[in-house]
CSV table of C-alpha atoms and ligand atoms in Angstrom, one decimal:
chain,number,residue,atom,x,y,z
A,1,UNK,CA,11.5,-15.5,18.6
A,2,UNK,CA,10.1,-14.1,21.9
A,3,UNK,CA,7.6,-11.3,21.6
A,4,UNK,CA,8.5,-8.0,23.1
A,5,UNK,CA,6.6,-4.7,23.7
A,6,UNK,CA,7.1,-2.0,21.2
A,7,UNK,CA,9.9,0.2,22.3
A,8,UNK,CA,10.1,2.3,19.2
A,9,UNK,CA,10.5,6.0,19.7
A,10,UNK,CA,7.4,6.6,17.6
A,11,UNK,CA,4.1,5.2,18.6
A,12,UNK,CA,1.8,4.7,15.7
A,13,UNK,CA,-1.4,6.6,15.7
A,14,UNK,CA,-4.1,3.9,15.7
A,15,UNK,CA,-7.7,4.7,14.7
A,16,UNK,CA,-10.3,2.0,15.2
A,17,UNK,CA,-13.6,2.5,13.4
A,18,UNK,CA,-16.8,0.6,13.3
A,19,UNK,CA,-16.5,-0.2,9.6
A,20,UNK,CA,-13.9,0.0,6.7
A,21,UNK,CA,-16.2,2.5,5.1
A,22,UNK,CA,-16.1,4.9,8.1
A,23,UNK,CA,-12.3,4.5,8.5
A,24,UNK,CA,-11.8,5.1,4.8
A,25,UNK,CA,-14.0,8.2,4.8
A,26,UNK,CA,-11.8,9.8,7.4
A,27,UNK,CA,-8.6,9.0,5.5
A,28,UNK,CA,-10.1,10.1,2.2
A,29,UNK,CA,-11.1,13.5,3.7
A,30,UNK,CA,-7.6,14.2,4.9
A,31,UNK,CA,-6.2,13.2,1.5
A,32,UNK,CA,-8.7,15.5,-0.2
A,33,UNK,CA,-7.6,18.4,2.0
A,34,UNK,CA,-3.9,17.8,1.3
A,35,UNK,CA,-4.5,17.6,-2.5
A,36,UNK,CA,-6.6,20.8,-2.4
A,37,UNK,CA,-4.1,22.6,-0.2
A,38,UNK,CA,-1.2,21.8,-2.7
A,39,UNK,CA,-3.4,22.8,-5.6
A,40,UNK,CA,-4.1,26.2,-4.1
A,41,UNK,CA,-0.3,26.7,-3.9
A,42,UNK,CA,0.1,25.5,-7.5
A,43,UNK,CA,1.9,22.4,-6.3
A,44,UNK,CA,1.6,18.7,-6.8
A,45,UNK,CA,0.7,15.9,-4.3
A,46,UNK,CA,2.2,12.4,-4.7
A,47,UNK,CA,0.4,9.3,-3.5
A,48,UNK,CA,1.9,5.8,-3.0
A,49,UNK,CA,-1.0,3.4,-3.8
A,50,UNK,CA,-1.8,-0.2,-2.8
A,51,UNK,CA,-3.9,-2.9,-4.4
A,52,UNK,CA,-5.9,-5.8,-2.8
A,53,UNK,CA,-9.4,-5.6,-1.3
A,54,UNK,CA,-8.3,-3.4,1.6
A,55,UNK,CA,-8.0,0.0,-0.2
A,56,UNK,CA,-11.2,-0.4,-2.3
A,57,UNK,CA,-13.5,1.6,0.2
A,58,UNK,CA,-10.9,4.4,0.2
A,59,UNK,CA,-10.8,4.5,-3.6
A,60,UNK,CA,-14.6,4.5,-3.7
A,61,UNK,CA,-14.7,7.4,-1.3
A,62,UNK,CA,-12.1,9.3,-3.4
A,63,UNK,CA,-14.2,8.7,-6.5
A,64,UNK,CA,-17.3,10.0,-4.6
A,65,UNK,CA,-15.4,13.2,-3.6
A,66,UNK,CA,-14.4,13.7,-7.2
A,67,UNK,CA,-17.9,13.3,-8.5
A,68,UNK,CA,-19.9,15.0,-5.7
A,69,UNK,CA,-17.5,17.4,-4.1
A,70,UNK,CA,-15.4,18.6,-7.1
A,71,UNK,CA,-12.1,17.0,-5.9
A,72,UNK,CA,-9.7,17.2,-8.8
A,73,UNK,CA,-6.7,14.9,-9.2
A,74,UNK,CA,-5.0,17.0,-11.9
A,75,UNK,CA,-2.2,17.9,-9.5
A,76,UNK,CA,-1.8,14.3,-8.2
A,77,UNK,CA,1.1,11.9,-9.1
A,78,UNK,CA,0.8,8.3,-8.0
A,79,UNK,CA,3.1,5.3,-7.7
A,80,UNK,CA,1.8,1.8,-7.0
A,81,UNK,CA,3.7,-0.5,-4.8
A,82,UNK,CA,3.8,-3.6,-7.0
A,83,UNK,CA,2.8,-5.7,-9.9
A,84,UNK,CA,2.8,-9.4,-10.6
A,85,UNK,CA,5.7,-10.5,-12.7
A,86,UNK,CA,5.1,-12.0,-16.1
A,87,UNK,CA,1.7,-10.3,-16.3
A,88,UNK,CA,0.7,-8.0,-19.1
A,89,UNK,CA,-0.9,-4.7,-18.0
A,90,UNK,CA,-4.0,-5.6,-19.9
A,91,UNK,CA,-4.4,-9.0,-18.1
A,92,UNK,CA,-7.7,-9.0,-16.0
A,93,UNK,CA,-5.8,-9.9,-12.8
A,94,UNK,CA,-3.0,-7.4,-13.2
A,95,UNK,CA,-2.6,-4.6,-10.8
A,96,UNK,CA,-2.7,-2.2,-13.8
A,97,UNK,CA,-6.2,-3.5,-14.6
A,98,UNK,CA,-7.2,-3.4,-11.0
A,99,UNK,CA,-6.1,0.2,-10.5
A,100,UNK,CA,-7.8,1.4,-13.7
A,101,UNK,CA,-11.1,-0.1,-12.6
A,102,UNK,CA,-10.9,0.8,-8.9
A,103,UNK,CA,-9.7,4.4,-9.3
A,104,UNK,CA,-7.9,5.8,-12.3
A,105,UNK,CA,-10.6,5.5,-14.9
A,106,UNK,CA,-13.1,7.1,-12.5
A,107,UNK,CA,-11.1,10.3,-11.7
A,108,UNK,CA,-9.3,13.0,-13.6
A,109,UNK,CA,-5.7,12.0,-12.9
A,110,UNK,CA,-3.8,12.4,-16.2
A,111,UNK,CA,-2.6,9.0,-17.5
A,112,UNK,CA,1.0,10.1,-17.6
A,113,UNK,CA,0.9,10.9,-13.9
A,114,UNK,CA,0.1,7.4,-12.5
A,115,UNK,CA,2.8,4.7,-12.4
A,116,UNK,CA,2.8,0.9,-11.8
A,117,UNK,CA,5.9,-1.4,-12.2
A,118,UNK,CA,5.8,-3.1,-15.6
A,119,UNK,CA,5.2,-6.9,-15.0
A,120,UNK,CA,6.4,-7.6,-18.6
A,121,UNK,CA,9.9,-6.2,-18.1
A,122,UNK,CA,12.4,-8.6,-19.7
A,123,UNK,CA,14.3,-10.4,-16.9
A,124,UNK,CA,17.6,-8.9,-17.9
A,125,UNK,CA,16.2,-5.4,-17.7
A,126,UNK,CA,14.5,-5.7,-14.3
A,127,UNK,CA,17.4,-4.0,-12.4
A,128,UNK,CA,17.3,-1.0,-14.8
A,129,UNK,CA,13.4,-0.9,-14.6
A,130,UNK,CA,13.4,-0.9,-10.8
A,131,UNK,CA,16.1,1.9,-10.7
A,132,UNK,CA,14.1,4.0,-13.2
A,133,UNK,CA,10.9,3.5,-11.0
A,134,UNK,CA,12.7,4.8,-7.9
A,135,UNK,CA,14.1,7.7,-9.9
A,136,UNK,CA,10.7,8.6,-11.2
A,137,UNK,CA,9.5,8.8,-7.5
A,138,UNK,CA,12.4,11.1,-6.6
A,139,UNK,CA,11.7,13.3,-9.7
A,140,UNK,CA,8.1,13.6,-8.5
A,141,UNK,CA,9.4,15.0,-5.2
A,142,UNK,CA,9.1,11.8,-3.2
A,143,UNK,CA,5.9,10.2,-1.9
A,144,UNK,CA,3.8,12.4,0.4
A,145,UNK,CA,1.5,9.7,1.6
A,146,UNK,CA,2.0,5.9,1.2
A,147,UNK,CA,-1.2,3.9,1.5
A,148,UNK,CA,-0.6,0.3,2.6
A,149,UNK,CA,-2.5,-2.9,3.3
A,150,UNK,CA,-0.8,-5.9,5.0
A,151,UNK,CA,-0.5,-9.5,3.9
A,152,UNK,CA,-0.9,-12.4,6.3
A,153,UNK,CA,2.8,-13.0,6.0
A,154,UNK,CA,3.5,-9.5,7.3
A,155,UNK,CA,4.3,-8.2,3.9
A,156,UNK,CA,3.9,-4.6,2.8
A,157,UNK,CA,3.8,-4.2,-0.9
A,158,UNK,CA,5.2,-7.6,-1.8
A,159,UNK,CA,8.1,-7.4,0.6
A,160,UNK,CA,7.8,-11.0,1.8
A,161,UNK,CA,9.8,-12.2,4.9
A,162,UNK,CA,12.7,-12.0,5.1
A,163,UNK,CA,13.0,-8.4,3.7
A,164,UNK,CA,15.5,-6.0,5.0
A,165,UNK,CA,14.9,-2.4,6.1
A,166,UNK,CA,17.3,-1.2,3.4
A,167,UNK,CA,15.7,-3.4,0.6
A,168,UNK,CA,15.2,-1.6,-2.7
A,169,UNK,CA,12.7,-2.0,-5.6
A,170,UNK,CA,13.2,-5.5,-6.9
A,171,UNK,CA,11.8,-8.8,-8.2
A,172,UNK,CA,10.6,-11.1,-5.3
A,173,UNK,CA,9.3,-14.6,-5.0
A,174,UNK,CA,5.9,-14.7,-3.5
A,175,UNK,CA,5.4,-16.6,-0.2
A,176,UNK,CA,3.2,-19.8,-0.4
A,177,UNK,CA,0.7,-18.2,2.1
A,178,UNK,CA,0.4,-15.1,-0.2
A,179,UNK,CA,-0.2,-17.3,-3.2
A,180,UNK,CA,-2.9,-19.2,-1.2
A,181,UNK,CA,-4.6,-16.0,-0.2
A,182,UNK,CA,-4.6,-14.8,-3.9
A,183,UNK,CA,-5.8,-18.2,-5.2
A,184,UNK,CA,-9.6,-17.3,-5.2
A,185,UNK,CA,-9.0,-14.2,-7.3
A,186,UNK,CA,-7.0,-16.3,-9.8
A,187,UNK,CA,-9.3,-19.3,-9.8
A,188,UNK,CA,-6.7,-21.6,-8.2
A,189,UNK,CA,-3.3,-21.4,-6.6
A,190,UNK,CA,-1.7,-22.9,-9.8
A,191,UNK,CA,-2.7,-19.7,-11.7
A,192,UNK,CA,-1.1,-17.3,-9.2
A,193,UNK,CA,2.2,-15.8,-10.5
A,194,UNK,CA,5.3,-16.9,-8.6
A,195,UNK,CA,7.0,-13.5,-8.6
A,196,UNK,CA,6.3,-9.8,-8.4
A,197,UNK,CA,8.1,-6.5,-8.8
A,198,UNK,CA,7.8,-4.5,-5.5
A,199,UNK,CA,9.0,-1.3,-4.0
A,200,UNK,CA,11.4,-2.1,-1.3
A,201,UNK,CA,11.0,-1.5,2.4
A,202,UNK,CA,13.5,1.4,2.2
A,203,UNK,CA,11.4,3.1,-0.6
A,204,UNK,CA,8.2,2.7,1.5
A,205,UNK,CA,9.9,4.2,4.6
A,206,UNK,CA,11.0,7.3,2.6
A,207,UNK,CA,7.4,8.4,2.3
A,208,UNK,CA,6.7,11.5,4.4
A,209,UNK,CA,3.5,9.9,5.8
A,210,UNK,CA,2.3,6.3,5.9
A,211,UNK,CA,-1.2,5.0,6.4
A,212,UNK,CA,-1.7,1.3,6.9
A,213,UNK,CA,-5.3,-0.1,6.6
A,214,UNK,CA,-6.6,-3.5,7.7
A,215,UNK,CA,-10.1,-4.9,8.0
A,216,UNK,CA,-11.6,-8.1,9.4
A,217,UNK,CA,-10.6,-10.9,11.8
A,218,UNK,CA,-8.3,-12.5,9.2
A,219,UNK,CA,-5.8,-9.7,9.8
A,220,UNK,CA,-6.0,-9.6,13.6
A,221,UNK,CA,-3.3,-12.2,14.2
A,222,UNK,CA,-0.6,-10.6,11.9
A,223,UNK,CA,-1.5,-7.1,13.3
A,224,UNK,CA,-1.0,-8.4,16.9
A,225,UNK,CA,2.4,-9.9,15.9
A,226,UNK,CA,3.4,-6.7,14.1
A,227,UNK,CA,2.7,-4.5,17.1
A,228,UNK,CA,4.3,-6.9,19.6
A,229,UNK,CA,7.7,-7.1,18.0
A,230,UNK,CA,10.8,-5.1,17.5
A,231,UNK,CA,11.5,-4.3,13.8
A,232,UNK,CA,12.6,-7.5,12.1
A,233,UNK,CA,13.1,-8.7,8.5
A,234,UNK,CA,11.0,-11.8,9.4
A,235,UNK,CA,7.9,-9.6,9.7
A,236,UNK,CA,8.6,-6.7,7.2
A,237,UNK,CA,5.6,-4.6,8.4
A,238,UNK,CA,7.4,-4.1,11.8
A,239,UNK,CA,9.8,-1.7,10.1
A,240,UNK,CA,6.9,0.8,9.9
A,241,UNK,CA,7.3,1.2,13.6
A,242,UNK,CA,10.4,3.2,12.9
A,243,UNK,CA,8.6,5.8,10.8
A,244,UNK,CA,7.8,9.1,12.6
A,245,UNK,CA,4.5,9.7,10.8
A,246,UNK,CA,2.8,6.3,10.8
A,247,UNK,CA,-1.0,6.0,11.1
A,248,UNK,CA,-3.0,2.8,11.3
A,249,UNK,CA,-6.7,2.5,10.3
A,250,UNK,CA,-8.5,-0.6,11.6
A,251,UNK,CA,-12.0,-1.9,12.0
A,252,UNK,CA,-12.9,-3.5,15.4
A,253,UNK,CA,-12.5,-7.1,14.0
A,254,UNK,CA,-8.9,-6.4,12.8
A,255,UNK,CA,-8.0,-4.6,16.1
A,256,UNK,CA,-9.3,-7.3,18.5
A,257,UNK,CA,-5.9,-8.9,19.3
A,258,UNK,CA,-3.8,-5.7,19.5
A,259,UNK,CA,-1.7,-5.4,22.7
A,260,UNK,CA,-3.4,-3.2,25.3
A,261,UNK,CA,-0.4,-0.9,25.8
A,262,UNK,CA,-1.0,0.8,22.4
A,263,UNK,CA,-2.9,4.0,22.5
A,264,UNK,CA,-6.1,3.3,20.5
A,265,UNK,CA,-8.6,5.9,19.6
A,266,UNK,CA,-12.1,4.5,19.3
A,267,UNK,CA,-14.3,6.7,17.1
B,1,GLP,C1,-1.3,-8.1,-1.9
B,1,GLP,C2,-0.7,-6.7,-2.2
B,1,GLP,C3,-0.5,-6.0,-0.9
B,1,GLP,C4,-1.8,-6.0,0.0
B,1,GLP,C5,-2.1,-7.5,0.3
B,1,GLP,C6,-3.3,-7.7,1.1
B,1,GLP,O1,-0.4,-9.0,-1.5
B,1,GLP,N1,0.5,-6.8,-2.9
B,1,GLP,O2,-0.1,-4.6,-1.2
B,1,GLP,O3,-1.6,-5.3,1.1
B,1,GLP,O4,-2.3,-8.2,-0.9
B,1,GLP,O5,-4.4,-7.9,0.3
B,1,GLP,P1,-5.9,-7.6,0.8
B,1,GLP,O6,-6.0,-6.1,0.9
B,1,GLP,O7,-6.8,-8.2,-0.3
B,1,GLP,O8,-6.1,-8.3,2.1
């Protein structure tokens, strides 16, 4: 497919920082402000959360703000993007386990306010489970801010190519490249699950604000392709270009192959 310049009506706001820690600190400060602002009005704030190595510096900074700056998460609801299918929440490689370790057990978010798809849902109940997950998001007032990483296949959540813009929460088969990238975590590609439950592209695009983070040279190629293409199911992250409130946080290594026509803001 020929590459084309982005002609989307909305240009993403791209921030390039000298390190993941610096970029994450800026994003964490704006999240803290939004949470406090809602709390002062007696209202809740709903986060869409991601897993993988990318959001770890953000979660570390949110934990620091909780411990050192009194940031409370009592008015926060959260919904994770995805979970490996066939995996118990207590499994050491599950996203449940990851999120408890990386964030939830270190802050004061009430247990009943964070949500992750259940990887142990019986196959014949997956449709109902996915629908209930979407309804829970609606009942929480929708996602205020969706945090995203990006996979080297161009996936967001686990929306592997091809994923349509109107795709809903569902079971998906993982791409071989995604399994290869997860292999070190699992101690070999043969131990990586074949499937996952993921929010769909349509659910992600419903968030009022979206923040995509990416660090390191390994993400530079897929980012360059994402920002050089019109939205296509073959690279699901390109659908983010349709969103009116889409911000991108990169370090210099991740940003090195971006097309020059994008407005970048070096810090
Ligand atoms: C997994 C997650 C994605 C994440 C991606 C990138 O596939 N389901 O949400 O964006 O990994 O992982 P990493 O942040 O480790 O590069």
